[in-house]
Amino acid sequence: MDSFFRSEEMCLVQLFFQTESAHNCINELGHLGLVQFKDLNPGTVAFQRRFVKEVKKCEEMERILRFLENEVVKSNIPIPAGFTSETIPLPRDVLDLESSFDKLEQELKEINSNRDTLRQNFTQLMEINHLLKVFDAFLFYPHGSFVAGVIKHERFPAFEKILWRLFHGNFVLRHAEIKPHEEENMDPVKKDVFVVFVQGDQIRGKIRKLCDGFHASMYPCPNNAYARKEMRTNANTRIEDLRLVLKRTEEFRATALTAAAANLQEWTTKVKKMKAIYYTLNLCNIDITQKLIVAEIWCPVSDLNSVHTALIHGSEQSGSSLSPVVNRIQTQQTPPTFNRVNSFTSGFQSIIDAYGVGNYQEINPAPYTMVTFPFLFAVMFGDCGHGLVMTLLALWLILHQEHFRKLKNELIDMLVDGRYIIFLMGLFSIYTGLIYNDCFSKSFNVFGSSWSVRPMFHPHGPWTNDTLHDSGHLHLDPLVSGVYSGNPYPFGVDPIWNIASNKLSFLNSYKMKMSVIMGVAHMLFGVTLSLVNYIFFRNLKDVALQFIPEVIFMLSLFGYLIFLILYKWCVVMKSESAPSILLLFINMILFDYSSEGTVLYRTQKTVQIFLVVVAVLMVPWLLFAKPLLLYRKHKGTTLWNSYLHIAKSSSSLNNFNMADIFVYQGIHTIEYCLGCISNTASYLRLWALSLAHAELSEVLWKMVLQVALRVTSGMGSVLLAVTFAAFAVLTVTILLVMEGLSAFLHALRLHWVEFQNKFYKGSGYKFTPLSFDRMRDMQ
């Protein structure tokens, strides 16, 4: 359970196993996915590594496999499901695999080259056939010369225009579009056949050069009709022969690609494994006898037995006579940070790691973020209707996640990875929407309102029938008996506020104060988590010199601000005489008690002066106590070392820089004290975005859907259907997508800046184990 709230305890382990069992041992560790190999040759460049040739061979085989995959995809041949075998090819089998890949690549390239040549010849014959077919329909001059050919359809207008400009109409041009049958259309480019009749060989030569410039294909065409007929007959015969050869070539190519597709996933997995194993072996050392491999790994302490078992299993598979040796060693190096996650928690851990990977064994914010992040999002997005739509979307992603991952779309993959985040955000939005009593800007009256209008009428109240007709706005007086029942609405906001003219003023005040309460509570929780870190790392001086003054400073000012809000909510007073919380707090800081209406309770002045003085005293405590204590401790250590004639004392004295310590502590003090003010104000975004979301929802209802609901004509149903479609589209695009993304980013900022900087350093480095499962998921 402790590993869930902080990173796993890691250990550095030295491994010894025989060279002949290296592949199987590393293969077993790769399937375990809990081991990160340490580079024992950090100063060696890549090309000087022992297994660099094997790595390059694997990279070459990966290139061939990518080529095969592209050819298979182009041919619309299905690739079978992923290969999950745990076996790997032995080093001697890699040569056979490499030879097979080279042979298959050469064979496929030869087939493609022959097919392209056959297609080119087939296209040329088809163009000649079409040219001869339409030639007799053109105007023909028996004593003149001509140029005949085929040109791309989009180039013909420019070709014709330049002909007219060069020869000023001293030619006759005829053309026709090629319209081949569907089975003959191997060349999808639209083309035109053309014949240019001219007088003189000199002009004919210029036209041929112009045709070359436009990349037009020129073909010989006999003057004699019988010769043209004979040429066309020969072309048709060759076309039929080429069509048969092309068909057999395509069948042979499809057979070869189908066979390759059946093994493609298996080959890819094996090559990637081999490359990972050789890359890992480059991180290890080999003894002088070339029979023993030495490696150092980081692994979780709780999985040390699993690592040993995997090594033994790999050694047994290779038939090794010696069992691997696992030796845990002590080190002063900082271990990597490893937070164990599952499909539910991985999305939240990604949010934390995007801010920064935590220090080793530092408390992990992810478990708390799983609750606070969707809740703060929902505070800004509070609408049970919109939350329900978001929840259904998340459920759809959860139930069909495998299908969506196959689409290989970056945006969809991001949504699928965050499906549980979206699910929780939707659920919390339903909850806060019920608290706000807001569903698509409408309210539910489930329990019955605590307010009643009837007691306001005569004889119990001041209202009459004339009052209803003469007044645009009516005020419910809670002091009139029976108007307010005295019992608040059982759950959420009373539905009567939905029709009240002062609804916005009431909800503004409520949500603003609620945002301050939540913000201060959230920051205090972050400061409290810093205490957990101090205790875990046995850093007790920071508890007294940093945690205690920070908590006292925040509670003295902003904890008291929460007290004022709650106290004002609990006591009964007239709205006209009730003091403003904001003015009370400002006057408290300025020691201004001269103005009227600044007293909320009897001992308020004494309490406030005491709290401000205490908060001010915390500033020098934070600023000076820790640096002075460090200086005193260092000075005492130096004197004791000099007394014992230890030579290192002088260098230790030079390394201690008092100015740097004061500057660092001063920055921290200023950042924390001013941050308490700015961060508290930053939480007001909860109120602002909640207000914006509610107002946009109400505008969409009143200006779109409500207009159609009021139509009573015969076409009202059609108008309602069209308007509802527009309302649905605007709701999804504006309120769900744009407002949802905005609330998500603001909730992210509140956690990264206002919450995590109170206790989370995030300056560690991530645990990156050798994992074949992760490698397969990335394919």
mmCIF file of N, CA, C and O in Angstrom, residues 453 457 463 467-468 471-476 501:
data_model
loop_
_atom_site.group_PDB
_atom_site.id
_atom_site.type_symbol
_atom_site.label_atom_id
_atom_site.label_comp_id
_atom_site.label_asym_id
_atom_site.label_seq_id
_atom_site.Cartn_x
_atom_site.Cartn_y
_atom_site.Cartn_z
ATOM 1 N N VAL A 453 -44.763 31.194 -2.038
ATOM 2 C CA VAL A 453 -45.248 32.516 -2.441
ATOM 3 C C VAL A 453 -46.563 32.854 -1.742
ATOM 4 O O VAL A 453 -46.839 34.028 -1.431
ATOM 5 N N PHE A 457 -49.264 36.923 0.231
ATOM 6 C CA PHE A 457 -50.515 37.586 -0.134
ATOM 7 C C PHE A 457 -51.317 37.965 1.107
ATOM 8 O O PHE A 457 -51.175 37.359 2.185
ATOM 9 N N TRP A 463 -48.865 41.543 -0.285
ATOM 10 C CA TRP A 463 -49.211 41.472 -1.700
ATOM 11 C C TRP A 463 -50.723 41.374 -1.898
ATOM 12 O O TRP A 463 -51.460 40.809 -1.074
ATOM 13 N N THR A 467 -50.819 44.002 -6.943
ATOM 14 C CA THR A 467 -49.349 43.977 -6.838
ATOM 15 C C THR A 467 -48.746 43.130 -7.945
ATOM 16 O O THR A 467 -47.702 43.485 -8.522
ATOM 17 N N LEU A 468 -49.393 42.024 -8.274
ATOM 18 C CA LEU A 468 -48.881 41.140 -9.322
ATOM 19 C C LEU A 468 -48.898 41.815 -10.683
ATOM 20 O O LEU A 468 -47.987 41.647 -11.493
ATOM 21 N N SER A 471 -46.262 45.211 -10.687
ATOM 22 C CA SER A 471 -44.825 45.081 -10.382
ATOM 23 C C SER A 471 -44.150 44.127 -11.366
ATOM 24 O O SER A 471 -44.679 43.042 -11.656
ATOM 25 N N GLY A 472 -43.002 44.552 -11.860
ATOM 26 C CA GLY A 472 -42.216 43.670 -12.740
ATOM 27 C C GLY A 472 -41.414 42.651 -11.952
ATOM 28 O O GLY A 472 -41.173 41.535 -12.416
ATOM 29 N N HIS A 473 -40.971 43.025 -10.748
ATOM 30 C CA HIS A 473 -40.204 42.130 -9.893
ATOM 31 C C HIS A 473 -40.817 42.157 -8.499
ATOM 32 O O HIS A 473 -41.173 43.220 -7.979
ATOM 33 N N LEU A 474 -40.903 40.986 -7.885
ATOM 34 C CA LEU A 474 -41.435 40.857 -6.540
ATOM 35 C C LEU A 474 -40.387 40.242 -5.637
ATOM 36 O O LEU A 474 -39.629 39.366 -6.055
ATOM 37 N N HIS A 475 -40.352 40.722 -4.391
ATOM 38 C CA HIS A 475 -39.333 40.309 -3.440
ATOM 39 C C HIS A 475 -39.971 39.444 -2.361
ATOM 40 O O HIS A 475 -40.897 39.872 -1.674
ATOM 41 N N LEU A 476 -39.451 38.209 -2.198
ATOM 42 C CA LEU A 476 -39.914 37.320 -1.137
ATOM 43 C C LEU A 476 -39.203 37.694 0.153
ATOM 44 O O LEU A 476 -37.968 37.701 0.208
ATOM 45 N N SER A 501 -34.583 36.789 -10.142
ATOM 46 C CA SER A 501 -33.878 37.829 -10.895
ATOM 47 C C SER A 501 -32.488 38.089 -10.329
ATOM 48 O O SER A 501 -31.608 38.575 -11.041
#
